[in-house]
Coordinates of C-alpha atoms in Angstrom, one line a residue:
X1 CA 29.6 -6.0 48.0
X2 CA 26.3 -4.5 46.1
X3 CA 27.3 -7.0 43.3
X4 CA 27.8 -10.3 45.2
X5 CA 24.1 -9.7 46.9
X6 CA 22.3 -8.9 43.5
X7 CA 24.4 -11.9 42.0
X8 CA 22.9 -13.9 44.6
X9 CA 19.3 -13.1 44.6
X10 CA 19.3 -13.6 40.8
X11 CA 20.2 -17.0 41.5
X12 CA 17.6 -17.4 44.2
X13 CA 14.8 -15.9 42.2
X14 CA 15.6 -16.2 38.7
X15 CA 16.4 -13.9 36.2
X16 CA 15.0 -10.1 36.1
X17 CA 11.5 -9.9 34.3
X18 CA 11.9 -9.2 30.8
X19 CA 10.4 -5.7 29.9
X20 CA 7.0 -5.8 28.0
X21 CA 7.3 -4.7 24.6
X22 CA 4.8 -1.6 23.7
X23 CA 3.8 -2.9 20.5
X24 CA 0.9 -4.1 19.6
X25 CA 0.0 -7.8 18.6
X26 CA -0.5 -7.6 14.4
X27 CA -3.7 -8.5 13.2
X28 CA -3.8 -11.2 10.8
X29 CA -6.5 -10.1 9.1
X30 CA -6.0 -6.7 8.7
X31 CA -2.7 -7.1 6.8
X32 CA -2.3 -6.1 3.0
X33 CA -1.1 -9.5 1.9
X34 CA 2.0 -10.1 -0.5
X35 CA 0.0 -11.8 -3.0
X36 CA -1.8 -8.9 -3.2
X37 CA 1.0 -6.2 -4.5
X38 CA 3.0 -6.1 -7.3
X39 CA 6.8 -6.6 -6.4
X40 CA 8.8 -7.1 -9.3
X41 CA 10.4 -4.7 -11.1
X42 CA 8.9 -6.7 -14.7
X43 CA 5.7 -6.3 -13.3
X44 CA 5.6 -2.3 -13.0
X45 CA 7.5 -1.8 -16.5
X46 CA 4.8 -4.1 -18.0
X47 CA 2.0 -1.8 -16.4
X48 CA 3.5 1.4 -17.7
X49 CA 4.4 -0.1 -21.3
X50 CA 1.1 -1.7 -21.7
X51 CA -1.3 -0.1 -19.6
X52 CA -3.8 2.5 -19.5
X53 CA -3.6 5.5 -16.9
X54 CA -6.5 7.1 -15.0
X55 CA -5.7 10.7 -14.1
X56 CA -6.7 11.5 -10.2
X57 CA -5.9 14.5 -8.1
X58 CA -3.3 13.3 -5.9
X59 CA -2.2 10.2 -7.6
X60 CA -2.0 8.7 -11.2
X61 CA -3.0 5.3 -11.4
X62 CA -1.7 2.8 -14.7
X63 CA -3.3 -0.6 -14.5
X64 CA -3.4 -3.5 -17.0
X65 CA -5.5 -6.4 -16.7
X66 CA -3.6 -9.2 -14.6
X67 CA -2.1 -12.0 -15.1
X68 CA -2.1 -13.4 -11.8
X69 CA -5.0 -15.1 -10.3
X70 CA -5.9 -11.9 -7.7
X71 CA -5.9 -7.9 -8.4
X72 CA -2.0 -6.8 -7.4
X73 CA -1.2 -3.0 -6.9
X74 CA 1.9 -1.6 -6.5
X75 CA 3.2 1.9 -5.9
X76 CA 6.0 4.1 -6.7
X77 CA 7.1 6.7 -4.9
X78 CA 10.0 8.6 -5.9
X79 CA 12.4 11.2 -4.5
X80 CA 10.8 14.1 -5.1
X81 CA 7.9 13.5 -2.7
X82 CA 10.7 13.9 0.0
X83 CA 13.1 11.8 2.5
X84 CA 13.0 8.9 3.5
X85 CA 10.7 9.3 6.2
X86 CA 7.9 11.1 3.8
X87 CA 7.9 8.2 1.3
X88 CA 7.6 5.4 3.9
X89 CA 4.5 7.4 5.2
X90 CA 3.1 7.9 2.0
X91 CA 3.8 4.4 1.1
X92 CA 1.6 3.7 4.3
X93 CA -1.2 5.4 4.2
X94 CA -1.7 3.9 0.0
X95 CA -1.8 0.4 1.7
X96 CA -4.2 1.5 4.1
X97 CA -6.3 3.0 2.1
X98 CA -5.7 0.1 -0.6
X99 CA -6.6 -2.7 1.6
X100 CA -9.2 -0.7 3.0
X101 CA -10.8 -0.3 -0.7
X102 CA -9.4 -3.6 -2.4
X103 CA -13.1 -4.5 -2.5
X104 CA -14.6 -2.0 -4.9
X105 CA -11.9 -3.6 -7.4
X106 CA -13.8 -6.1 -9.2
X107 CA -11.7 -6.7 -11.7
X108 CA -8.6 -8.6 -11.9
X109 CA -6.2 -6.4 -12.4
X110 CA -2.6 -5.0 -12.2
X111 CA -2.5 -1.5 -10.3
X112 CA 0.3 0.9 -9.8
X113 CA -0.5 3.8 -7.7
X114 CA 2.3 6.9 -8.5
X115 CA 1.6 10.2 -6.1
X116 CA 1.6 13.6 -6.9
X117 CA 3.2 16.0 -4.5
X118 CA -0.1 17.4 -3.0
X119 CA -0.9 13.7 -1.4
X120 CA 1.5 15.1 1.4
X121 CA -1.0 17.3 2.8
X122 CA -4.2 15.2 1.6
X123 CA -6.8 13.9 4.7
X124 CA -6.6 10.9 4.9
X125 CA -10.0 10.1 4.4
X126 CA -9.4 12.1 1.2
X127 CA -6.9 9.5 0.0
X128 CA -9.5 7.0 0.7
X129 CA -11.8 8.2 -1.4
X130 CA -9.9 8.8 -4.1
X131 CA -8.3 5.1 -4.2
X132 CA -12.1 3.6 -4.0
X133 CA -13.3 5.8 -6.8
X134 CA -10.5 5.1 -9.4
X135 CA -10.8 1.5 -8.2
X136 CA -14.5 1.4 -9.8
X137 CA -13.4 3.3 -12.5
X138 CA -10.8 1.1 -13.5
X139 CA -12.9 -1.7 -12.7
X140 CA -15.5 0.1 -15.4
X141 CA -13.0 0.4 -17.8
X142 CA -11.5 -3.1 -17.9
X143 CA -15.3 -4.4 -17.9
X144 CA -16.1 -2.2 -21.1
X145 CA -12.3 -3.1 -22.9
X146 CA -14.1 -7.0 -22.8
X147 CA -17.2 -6.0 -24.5
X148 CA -15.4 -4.6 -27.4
X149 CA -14.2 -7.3 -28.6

């Protein structure tokens, strides 16, 4: 009869709460936008046909000046970093510290980021670093391929 009374006071007072999700609300702001990364697979051939490549400790970085009307990076991590679950973090922590950065990127510019192997055990204020600084220095070098000319 435990079921007929619980049927009933569903009806009387509605239905059960709905449980409260543990996530939290995502900031709109704080997102690495899409028109901000490089998605196509034309794109990152292009960048490691034509581009230039600026050696770091945990992560190689090939660029080319963009076509687009923004700076677009994009990154590749491949099999050998680890499962599944490693390269999704890895992946991560490069957007963070990407968006985090995007500003010292003065250039307009496309940006594929490829890992080493040590970036597994990197700080990630480390990672940081190292994004910010070969974002000036490709921002140096694309400056300096104008004045060339």
């Amino acid at each position: 009869m435990a079921g007929a009374d619980a049927s009933r006071e569903t009806a009387v007072n509605g239905p059960p709460p709905k449980p409260q999700s543990f996530r939290q609300p995502v900031r709109v702001g704080l997102r690495f936008p899409r028109a901000a990364r490089l998605l196509r697979h034309a794109d990152f051939e292009r960048v490691y046909e034509q581009g230039q490549r600026h050696f770091a400790r945990h992560m190689t970085f090939f660029f080319l000046p963009g076509a687009a009307s923004e700076a677009r990076v994009g990154f590749t991590v491949g099999r050998v970093l680890g499962g599944a679950v490693e390269r999704n973090r890895i992946k991560r922590r490069l957007r963070e510290a990407t968006r985090l950065q995007s500003q010292r990127l003065e250039t307009v510019a496309d940006v594929v980021v490829n890992p080493k192997k040590s970036v597994l055990h990197a700080e990630f204020t480390e990672i940081t670093q190292e994004v910010g600084h070969a974002f000036e220095v490709i921002s140096g070098k694309l400056r300096n391929r104008g004045r060339r000319v």
